[in-house]
Structures are given as structure tokens and as C-alpha cells.
Short mmCIF file of C-alpha atoms in Angstrom, two decimals:
data_model
loop_
_atom_site.label_atom_id
_atom_site.label_comp_id
_atom_site.label_asym_id
_atom_site.label_seq_id
_atom_site.Cartn_x
_atom_site.Cartn_y
_atom_site.Cartn_z
CA MET A 1 -20.55 10.68 -2.99
CA GLU A 2 -21.72 7.35 -4.37
CA ARG A 3 -18.77 7.37 -6.77
CA ALA A 4 -16.33 7.86 -3.88
CA GLU A 5 -17.82 4.84 -2.13
CA GLU A 6 -17.49 2.82 -5.33
CA ILE A 7 -13.78 3.71 -5.57
CA VAL A 8 -13.11 2.71 -1.96
CA ASP A 9 -15.15 -0.49 -2.34
CA PHE A 10 -13.24 -1.48 -5.47
CA TRP A 11 -9.86 -0.85 -3.83
CA VAL A 12 -10.73 -2.53 -0.53
CA ASN A 13 -12.86 -5.46 -1.67
CA ASP A 14 -12.05 -6.16 -5.33
CA VAL A 15 -8.30 -5.49 -5.28
CA GLY A 16 -7.88 -6.05 -1.54
CA PRO A 17 -4.76 -6.31 0.59
CA ASP A 18 -3.31 -9.15 -1.50
CA GLY A 19 -3.34 -6.92 -4.58
CA TRP A 20 -2.40 -3.55 -3.13
CA TYR A 21 1.35 -3.96 -3.53
CA VAL A 22 1.57 -6.27 -6.52
CA ALA A 23 2.16 -5.14 -10.10
CA ASP A 24 -0.70 -6.70 -12.09
CA GLU A 25 -1.33 -5.59 -15.66
CA LYS A 26 -4.94 -6.76 -15.51
CA VAL A 27 -5.67 -4.70 -12.39
CA ASP A 28 -3.82 -1.72 -13.87
CA ALA A 29 -5.93 -1.94 -17.03
CA GLU A 30 -9.18 -2.21 -15.07
CA ILE A 31 -8.30 0.77 -12.89
CA THR A 32 -7.39 2.80 -15.98
CA GLN A 33 -10.59 1.85 -17.79
CA ARG A 34 -12.90 2.41 -14.82
CA PHE A 35 -11.31 5.33 -13.00
CA MET A 36 -9.18 7.47 -15.35
CA ASN A 37 -11.92 10.11 -15.64
CA ASP A 38 -12.21 10.27 -11.85
CA TYR A 39 -8.44 10.63 -11.56
CA ASP A 40 -8.45 13.49 -14.07
CA LEU A 41 -11.19 15.27 -12.11
CA ALA A 42 -9.39 14.73 -8.81
CA ALA A 43 -6.00 15.83 -10.14
CA SER A 44 -7.53 19.03 -11.52
CA GLY A 45 -9.16 19.86 -8.17
CA LYS A 46 -12.72 19.28 -9.33
CA LEU A 47 -13.66 16.84 -6.56
CA GLU A 48 -12.92 19.08 -3.56
CA GLU A 49 -16.39 18.43 -2.11
CA TRP A 50 -15.28 14.85 -1.44
CA GLU A 51 -13.05 16.23 1.33
CA GLU A 52 -16.16 16.80 3.46
CA THR A 53 -16.23 13.15 4.59
CA ALA A 54 -13.69 10.52 5.60
CA THR A 55 -14.78 8.15 2.83
CA GLY A 56 -14.72 10.87 0.19
CA THR A 57 -11.26 11.97 1.26
CA LEU A 58 -10.04 8.38 1.27
CA ALA A 59 -11.34 7.97 -2.29
CA LEU A 60 -9.45 11.10 -3.37
CA ILE A 61 -6.23 9.82 -1.83
CA ILE A 62 -6.69 6.41 -3.47
CA LEU A 63 -7.20 8.10 -6.84
CA LEU A 64 -4.26 10.48 -6.53
CA ASP A 65 -1.74 8.32 -4.69
CA GLN A 66 -2.60 4.70 -5.50
CA PHE A 67 -4.49 4.56 -8.78
CA ALA A 68 -1.98 6.94 -10.38
CA ARG A 69 0.71 4.33 -9.73
CA ASN A 70 -1.43 1.67 -11.40
CA MET A 71 -2.58 3.76 -14.37
CA PHE A 72 0.84 5.21 -15.17
CA ARG A 73 3.09 2.39 -13.95
CA GLY A 74 6.72 2.95 -14.95
CA ARG A 75 6.04 6.47 -16.21
CA PRO A 76 6.73 9.87 -14.67
CA GLU A 77 3.00 10.63 -14.54
CA SER A 78 2.78 8.09 -11.71
CA PHE A 79 4.05 10.79 -9.38
CA ASP A 80 2.41 13.93 -10.82
CA ALA A 81 -0.38 14.11 -8.24
CA ASP A 82 1.79 13.24 -5.22
CA PRO A 83 1.95 16.81 -3.82
CA PHE A 84 -1.83 17.16 -4.13
CA ALA A 85 -2.34 13.75 -2.47
CA ARG A 86 -0.13 14.87 0.46
CA ASP A 87 -2.13 18.07 0.85
CA VAL A 88 -5.42 16.15 0.87
CA ALA A 89 -4.02 13.61 3.35
CA GLY A 90 -2.71 16.34 5.64
CA ARG A 91 -6.10 18.07 5.76
CA ALA A 92 -7.82 14.73 6.42
CA ILE A 93 -5.49 13.85 9.28
CA ARG A 94 -6.01 17.27 10.89
CA LYS A 95 -9.75 16.48 10.81
CA ASN A 96 -9.05 12.99 12.24
CA PHE A 97 -10.77 11.43 9.22
CA ASP A 98 -8.15 8.68 9.26
CA GLN A 99 -9.46 7.59 12.66
CA GLU A 100 -12.91 7.00 11.15
CA ILE A 101 -11.50 4.35 8.81
CA ASP A 102 -10.62 0.87 10.05
CA GLU A 103 -7.27 -0.77 9.55
CA PRO A 104 -5.70 -1.85 7.29
CA VAL A 105 -7.40 0.69 4.99
CA ARG A 106 -6.40 3.58 7.28
CA GLN A 107 -2.82 3.27 6.00
CA PHE A 108 -3.75 4.99 2.73
CA PHE A 109 -4.07 8.31 4.55
CA TYR A 110 -0.35 8.01 5.40
CA MET A 111 0.98 6.65 2.10
CA PRO A 112 1.31 10.07 0.41
CA PHE A 113 3.91 10.99 3.04
CA MET A 114 5.73 7.67 2.65
CA HIS A 115 5.80 8.14 -1.13
CA SER A 116 7.46 11.56 -0.83
CA GLU A 117 11.14 12.11 -1.63
CA ASN A 118 11.29 14.70 1.17
CA LEU A 119 12.85 13.63 4.47
CA GLY A 120 10.44 15.77 6.50
CA ASP A 121 7.49 13.97 4.90
CA GLN A 122 9.20 10.65 5.63
CA ASN A 123 9.47 11.58 9.30
CA ILE A 124 5.76 12.40 9.30
CA ALA A 125 4.98 9.00 7.72
CA VAL A 126 6.99 7.11 10.33
CA LYS A 127 5.29 9.03 13.14
CA LEU A 128 1.80 8.47 11.69
CA PHE A 129 2.32 4.74 11.18
CA LYS A 130 3.72 4.42 14.70
CA LYS A 131 1.04 6.43 16.49
CA ARG A 132 -2.05 5.72 14.42
CA THR A 133 -1.78 2.08 13.33
CA SER A 134 -1.31 -1.26 15.04
CA ASP A 135 1.33 -2.22 12.44
CA ILE A 136 -0.78 -4.64 10.46
CA GLY A 137 1.41 -5.87 7.61
CA ASN A 138 4.60 -4.35 9.06
CA ASN A 139 3.71 -0.88 7.82
CA GLN A 140 5.92 0.72 10.45
CA ILE A 141 8.93 -1.17 9.12
CA HIS A 142 8.04 -0.20 5.55
CA ALA A 143 7.72 3.45 6.58
CA ARG A 144 11.13 3.31 8.25
CA ALA A 145 12.63 1.63 5.16
CA HIS A 146 11.32 4.39 2.90
CA ARG A 147 12.73 7.01 5.28
CA GLU A 148 16.11 5.27 5.37
CA ILE A 149 16.32 5.32 1.57
CA ILE A 150 15.49 9.04 1.42
CA HIS A 151 17.96 9.75 4.22
CA LYS A 152 20.69 7.88 2.35
CA PHE A 153 20.00 8.96 -1.25
CA GLY A 154 17.61 11.92 -1.09
CA ARG A 155 15.38 10.09 -3.57
CA PHE A 156 14.04 6.64 -4.39
CA PRO A 157 16.52 4.94 -6.75
CA PHE A 158 13.80 2.58 -7.97
CA ARG A 159 12.06 5.61 -9.54
CA ASN A 160 15.09 6.71 -11.53
CA ALA A 161 14.23 4.87 -14.75
CA ALA A 162 10.64 6.17 -14.80
CA LEU A 163 11.82 9.72 -14.13
CA GLY A 164 14.75 9.61 -16.55
CA ARG A 165 17.32 10.00 -13.77
CA GLU A 166 20.78 8.47 -13.87
CA ASP A 167 21.64 6.04 -11.08
CA THR A 168 24.60 7.07 -8.96
CA PRO A 169 27.25 4.41 -8.29
CA GLU A 170 25.93 4.19 -4.71
CA GLU A 171 22.38 3.62 -5.96
CA THR A 172 23.55 0.95 -8.41
CA ALA A 173 25.33 -0.86 -5.57
CA PHE A 174 22.27 -0.53 -3.32
CA ILE A 175 20.00 -2.09 -5.96
CA ALA A 176 22.53 -4.87 -6.66
CA GLU A 177 22.65 -5.68 -2.94
CA GLY A 178 18.88 -6.20 -2.72
CA GLY A 179 17.64 -2.62 -2.63
CA TYR A 180 14.44 -1.92 -0.75
CA ARG A 181 13.93 -5.56 0.24
CA SER A 182 17.34 -5.67 1.94
CA ILE A 183 16.44 -2.68 4.12
CA VAL A 184 13.08 -4.20 5.07
CA GLU A 185 14.80 -7.47 6.00
CA LYS A 186 17.40 -5.63 8.09
CA LEU A 187 14.77 -3.59 9.94
CA SER A 188 12.61 -6.69 10.48
CA ALA A 189 15.56 -8.56 11.97
CA GLU A 190 16.35 -5.62 14.26
CA SER A 191 12.75 -5.43 15.48
CA ASN A 192 12.77 -9.16 16.31
CA GLU A 193 15.87 -8.87 18.51
#
């Protein structure tokens, strides 16, 4: 379990909130170099014993849902472990493991649902962020923005290039008009009214 604690410590203290949502080649390279073997073990189901604790489960989710996006940025492999990450997160939430982790780190239990291209999962994400967080960093708005995109397009247009999908004319217009950022700005303005 020491390795799980090391993963969480690296993500929380070394990368930290300022680096969680920023594309940084140096961070991506460090994550790949330090944690690729752990990711491979997690993705192949060989770290199931980590699900016995909140910290262990959080480390699994970070590996499968966050580190995958760093290690495989811009490639389809970024999303390969998403279903497994959702399963792990769902089991953790049923055990209330998320409630054992302080904010803002708690949000990572909910991210696998927000990263899904399934509207039902998006509804779960919005509900979790609303009921189980205090909205540090506007996570509720971001969850709603992700859901709005899936409701409108059935997928995330910003993943199309990585997944070899053609943009529809509607998706091209959406991206040209500001894409994700425009939805976040609209929802932020609405919540301030």
C-alpha cells in the first residue's frame, strides 16, 4: 500500500491543483517514467487489493483515469481504462471511500463519470459533484458543461482527433465558437445571476 500512497502524494503534492488540468510535457514524461508499470498493473486488474482502502482506491483511479491522460496524451490509449476506472469509482462511492478523502482531492472519485461519453454517467457526475463537494474550483459547473456536450453531441468533439473520428459540421462550429470554454463561461454567467 506504500506505492498507492506514493502515487496519491505525487499527484496531490508534486503536481497539485495548479497542474491537474494543464498539459505539461515535463509532467507527462515524469508520470510515464515513474508510473507506467503501475498503470499497466492497474489496467490489467492486478492491483485489486488496493480497493480495500480509500487511499488505495484513489490511487487506482488516479492511475486509470488521470495518469492515462498524461501518459498517452493525444492518443486513443488515453481512454482505454475509462470503463475500469468508472467501475472502481462506483465501488468506492458505494463504500463511501470518497467521503474519507478531503476536498479538492475527493473530486477524482467522480472524474471517471465526468469523462464518460454516456449521458447516464454524466448525470451521475453532476449529482455527485452537487451532493458530495462544496464546489471548490467550480467543479459543479465543469460537470454540467461535460454533460451538456454529451447531451448535444453524444461524444466529446475534442477527442475526435485522438480517436480518429471525423468532426460533424455542428462539432466544427462548436469548436470554432469557443468549444468547452464557451459552455463553462455560459454556465458560470447563469450561476452568477
